[in-house]
C-alpha atoms as a PDB file:
ATOM      1  CA  MET A   1     -18.409   2.153 -37.747  1.00  0.00           C
ATOM      2  CA  ALA A   2     -19.942   1.599 -34.310  1.00  0.00           C
ATOM      3  CA  ARG A   3     -21.296  -1.734 -35.449  1.00  0.00           C
ATOM      4  CA  ALA A   4     -17.871  -2.853 -36.612  1.00  0.00           C
ATOM      5  CA  THR A   5     -16.327  -1.799 -33.314  1.00  0.00           C
ATOM      6  CA  ALA A   6     -18.946  -3.725 -31.411  1.00  0.00           C
ATOM      7  CA  LEU A   7     -18.266  -6.817 -33.512  1.00  0.00           C
ATOM      8  CA  VAL A   8     -14.524  -6.515 -32.949  1.00  0.00           C
ATOM      9  CA  LEU A   9     -15.024  -6.173 -29.192  1.00  0.00           C
ATOM     10  CA  LEU A  10     -17.389  -9.155 -29.205  1.00  0.00           C
ATOM     11  CA  ALA A  11     -14.862 -11.255 -31.123  1.00  0.00           C
ATOM     12  CA  ALA A  12     -12.051 -10.226 -28.741  1.00  0.00           C
ATOM     13  CA  ALA A  13     -14.218 -11.134 -25.722  1.00  0.00           C
ATOM     14  CA  ALA A  14     -15.077 -14.491 -27.270  1.00  0.00           C
ATOM     15  CA  CYS A  15     -11.370 -15.202 -27.866  1.00  0.00           C
ATOM     16  CA  LEU A  16     -10.476 -14.237 -24.313  1.00  0.00           C
ATOM     17  CA  LEU A  17     -13.303 -16.170 -22.705  1.00  0.00           C
ATOM     18  CA  ARG A  18     -12.866 -19.237 -24.909  1.00  0.00           C
ATOM     19  CA  ASN A  19     -10.654 -20.958 -22.360  1.00  0.00           C
ATOM     20  CA  LEU A  20     -12.146 -20.619 -18.912  1.00  0.00           C
ATOM     21  CA  ALA A  21     -10.116 -23.376 -17.285  1.00  0.00           C
ATOM     22  CA  PHE A  22      -6.759 -22.710 -15.625  1.00  0.00           C
ATOM     23  CA  VAL A  23      -4.130 -25.072 -16.894  1.00  0.00           C
ATOM     24  CA  PRO A  24      -1.137 -25.357 -14.550  1.00  0.00           C
ATOM     25  CA  ALA A  25       2.409 -25.629 -15.767  1.00  0.00           C
ATOM     26  CA  PRO A  26       3.797 -29.124 -16.264  1.00  0.00           C
ATOM     27  CA  LYS A  27       5.091 -30.697 -13.097  1.00  0.00           C
ATOM     28  CA  THR A  28       8.830 -30.713 -12.829  1.00  0.00           C
ATOM     29  CA  THR A  29      10.779 -32.992 -10.539  1.00  0.00           C
ATOM     30  CA  PRO A  30      13.322 -31.203  -8.419  1.00  0.00           C
ATOM     31  CA  THR A  31      16.777 -32.583  -8.870  1.00  0.00           C
ATOM     32  CA  ALA A  32      18.572 -31.125  -5.881  1.00  0.00           C
ATOM     33  CA  ASP A  33      22.214 -32.034  -5.780  1.00  0.00           C
ATOM     34  CA  PRO A  34      23.544 -32.410  -2.196  1.00  0.00           C
ATOM     35  CA  ALA A  35      26.828 -30.849  -3.265  1.00  0.00           C
ATOM     36  CA  VAL A  36      25.049 -27.715  -4.494  1.00  0.00           C
ATOM     37  CA  ALA A  37      23.050 -27.467  -1.281  1.00  0.00           C
ATOM     38  CA  ALA A  38      26.202 -27.874   0.808  1.00  0.00           C
ATOM     39  CA  GLY A  39      28.013 -25.210  -1.249  1.00  0.00           C
ATOM     40  CA  ALA A  40      25.101 -22.781  -0.813  1.00  0.00           C
ATOM     41  CA  ALA A  41      25.098 -23.410   2.949  1.00  0.00           C
ATOM     42  CA  VAL A  42      28.860 -22.722   3.121  1.00  0.00           C
ATOM     43  CA  LEU A  43      28.508 -19.482   1.132  1.00  0.00           C
ATOM     44  CA  ALA A  44      25.627 -18.360   3.310  1.00  0.00           C
ATOM     45  CA  THR A  45      27.709 -18.740   6.471  1.00  0.00           C
ATOM     46  CA  VAL A  46      30.905 -17.086   5.206  1.00  0.00           C
ATOM     47  CA  PRO A  47      31.310 -13.686   6.808  1.00  0.00           C
ATOM     48  CA  MET A  48      31.265 -10.850   4.302  1.00  0.00           C
ATOM     49  CA  GLY A  49      32.893  -7.472   4.432  1.00  0.00           C
ATOM     50  CA  ALA A  50      30.943  -4.812   6.296  1.00  0.00           C
ATOM     51  CA  ASP A  51      31.829  -2.101   3.732  1.00  0.00           C
ATOM     52  CA  ALA A  52      33.821  -0.289   6.375  1.00  0.00           C
ATOM     53  CA  PHE A  53      36.924   1.770   5.973  1.00  0.00           C
ATOM     54  CA  VAL A  54      39.854   2.475   8.286  1.00  0.00           C
ATOM     55  CA  PHE A  55      40.890   6.035   9.093  1.00  0.00           C
ATOM     56  CA  LYS A  56      43.837   6.711  11.441  1.00  0.00           C
ATOM     57  CA  GLY A  57      43.705   3.174  12.786  1.00  0.00           C
ATOM     58  CA  LYS A  58      39.968   3.222  13.607  1.00  0.00           C
ATOM     59  CA  GLU A  59      37.330   1.394  11.632  1.00  0.00           C
ATOM     60  CA  TYR A  60      34.344   3.414  10.434  1.00  0.00           C
ATOM     61  CA  PHE A  61      31.229   2.247   8.636  1.00  0.00           C
ATOM     62  CA  ASP A  62      30.130   3.969   5.458  1.00  0.00           C
ATOM     63  CA  VAL A  63      26.873   5.618   6.450  1.00  0.00           C
ATOM     64  CA  PHE A  64      26.227   6.793   2.884  1.00  0.00           C
ATOM     65  CA  TYR A  65      26.294   3.201   1.493  1.00  0.00           C
ATOM     66  CA  GLY A  66      28.945   4.168  -1.069  1.00  0.00           C
ATOM     67  CA  ILE A  67      26.814   6.910  -2.632  1.00  0.00           C
ATOM     68  CA  GLU A  68      28.173  10.441  -2.706  1.00  0.00           C
ATOM     69  CA  PRO A  69      26.681  12.939  -0.238  1.00  0.00           C
ATOM     70  CA  LEU A  70      25.687  15.290  -3.093  1.00  0.00           C
ATOM     71  CA  ALA A  71      23.520  12.528  -4.562  1.00  0.00           C
ATOM     72  CA  TRP A  72      21.889  11.980  -1.152  1.00  0.00           C
ATOM     73  CA  ALA A  73      21.262  15.755  -0.836  1.00  0.00           C
ATOM     74  CA  PHE A  74      19.722  15.858  -4.325  1.00  0.00           C
ATOM     75  CA  CYS A  75      17.540  12.838  -3.493  1.00  0.00           C
ATOM     76  CA  GLY A  76      16.351  14.544  -0.267  1.00  0.00           C
ATOM     77  CA  PHE A  77      15.605  17.762  -2.154  1.00  0.00           C
ATOM     78  CA  VAL A  78      13.602  15.855  -4.782  1.00  0.00           C
ATOM     79  CA  ILE A  79      11.591  14.045  -2.099  1.00  0.00           C
ATOM     80  CA  VAL A  80      10.801  17.300  -0.277  1.00  0.00           C
ATOM     81  CA  TYR A  81      10.022  19.144  -3.512  1.00  0.00           C
ATOM     82  CA  TYR A  82       7.629  16.519  -4.849  1.00  0.00           C
ATOM     83  CA  GLY A  83       6.090  16.058  -1.407  1.00  0.00           C
ATOM     84  CA  ALA A  84       5.369  19.795  -1.282  1.00  0.00           C
ATOM     85  CA  ALA A  85       3.941  19.677  -4.791  1.00  0.00           C
ATOM     86  CA  LEU A  86       1.630  16.808  -3.872  1.00  0.00           C
ATOM     87  CA  LYS A  87       0.541  18.591  -0.677  1.00  0.00           C
ATOM     88  CA  ASN A  88      -0.164  21.836  -2.603  1.00  0.00           C
ATOM     89  CA  ALA A  89      -2.182  19.932  -5.238  1.00  0.00           C
ATOM     90  CA  ALA A  90      -4.142  18.137  -2.549  1.00  0.00           C
ATOM     91  CA  THR A  91      -4.991  21.340  -0.758  1.00  0.00           C
ATOM     92  CA  LYS A  92      -5.740  23.254  -3.966  1.00  0.00           C
ATOM     93  CA  TYR A  93      -8.181  20.723  -5.412  1.00  0.00           C
ATOM     94  CA  ALA A  94      -9.705  19.468  -2.160  1.00  0.00           C
ATOM     95  CA  ILE A  95     -13.444  19.724  -1.894  1.00  0.00           C
ATOM     96  CA  PRO A  96     -14.334  21.680   1.233  1.00  0.00           C
ATOM     97  CA  ILE A  97     -16.584  19.834   3.618  1.00  0.00           C
ATOM     98  CA  ASP A  98     -19.055  21.343   6.031  1.00  0.00           C
ATOM     99  CA  ARG A  99     -17.679  20.884   9.544  1.00  0.00           C
ATOM    100  CA  ALA A 100     -20.982  21.288  11.351  1.00  0.00           C
ATOM    101  CA  PRO A 101     -23.325  18.290  11.240  1.00  0.00           C
ATOM    102  CA  PRO A 102     -26.775  18.942   9.786  1.00  0.00           C
ATOM    103  CA  LYS A 103     -29.457  19.850  12.280  1.00  0.00           C
ATOM    104  CA  VAL A 104     -32.262  17.309  11.961  1.00  0.00           C
ATOM    105  CA  GLY A 105     -34.335  17.780  15.088  1.00  0.00           C
ATOM    106  CA  GLY A 106     -34.341  17.386  18.809  1.00  0.00           C
ATOM    107  CA  PHE A 107     -33.336  14.384  20.870  1.00  0.00           C
ATOM    108  CA  GLN A 108     -35.778  11.518  21.120  1.00  0.00           C
ATOM    109  CA  GLY A 109     -35.370   8.484  23.298  1.00  0.00           C
ATOM    110  CA  LYS A 110     -35.007   4.985  21.864  1.00  0.00           C
ATOM    111  CA  GLU A 111     -38.510   3.982  22.877  1.00  0.00           C
ATOM    112  CA  ILE A 112     -40.043   6.942  21.046  1.00  0.00           C
ATOM    113  CA  GLU A 113     -37.846   6.569  17.991  1.00  0.00           C
ATOM    114  CA  ASN A 114     -38.528   2.846  17.641  1.00  0.00           C
ATOM    115  CA  ASN A 115     -42.161   2.994  18.812  1.00  0.00           C
ATOM    116  CA  GLU A 116     -41.496   0.594  21.683  1.00  0.00           C
ATOM    117  CA  ASP A 117     -43.765   0.035  24.643  1.00  0.00           C
ATOM    118  CA  MET A 118     -41.529   0.435  27.673  1.00  0.00           C
ATOM    119  CA  GLU A 119     -44.125  -0.963  30.044  1.00  0.00           C
ATOM    120  CA  LYS A 120     -43.490  -4.511  28.872  1.00  0.00           C
ATOM    121  CA  PHE A 121     -39.788  -4.163  29.800  1.00  0.00           C
ATOM    122  CA  TYR A 122     -40.557  -3.069  33.333  1.00  0.00           C
ATOM    123  CA  LYS A 123     -43.143  -5.764  34.037  1.00  0.00           C
ATOM    124  CA  LYS A 124     -41.787  -8.950  35.442  1.00  0.00           C
END
């Protein structure tokens, strides 16, 4: 069974690695129509509605983007709930680390640590 699985994996790898060269897509020539470009430019510059509404003669913008406030409240609750669940999981399964660094010995100067002769640095 293991031998057959190995042979199947080897055959799949051979099929995948058979073509190592990247073949780009065929080159297409752009056929841009000037009328289409002009129409797109006109549509891009036309002012659109601001999704505002008028109440008692004053224009207000829809701060909820057309979505009901209950849906926004539910979305906020879900974000807070899952954020708390992720925080609780991270704190529950976190591996505690030792806050104090290991004590390895006293302080030594650079010249002692690297076995340097400091006399050659002071001589001119």
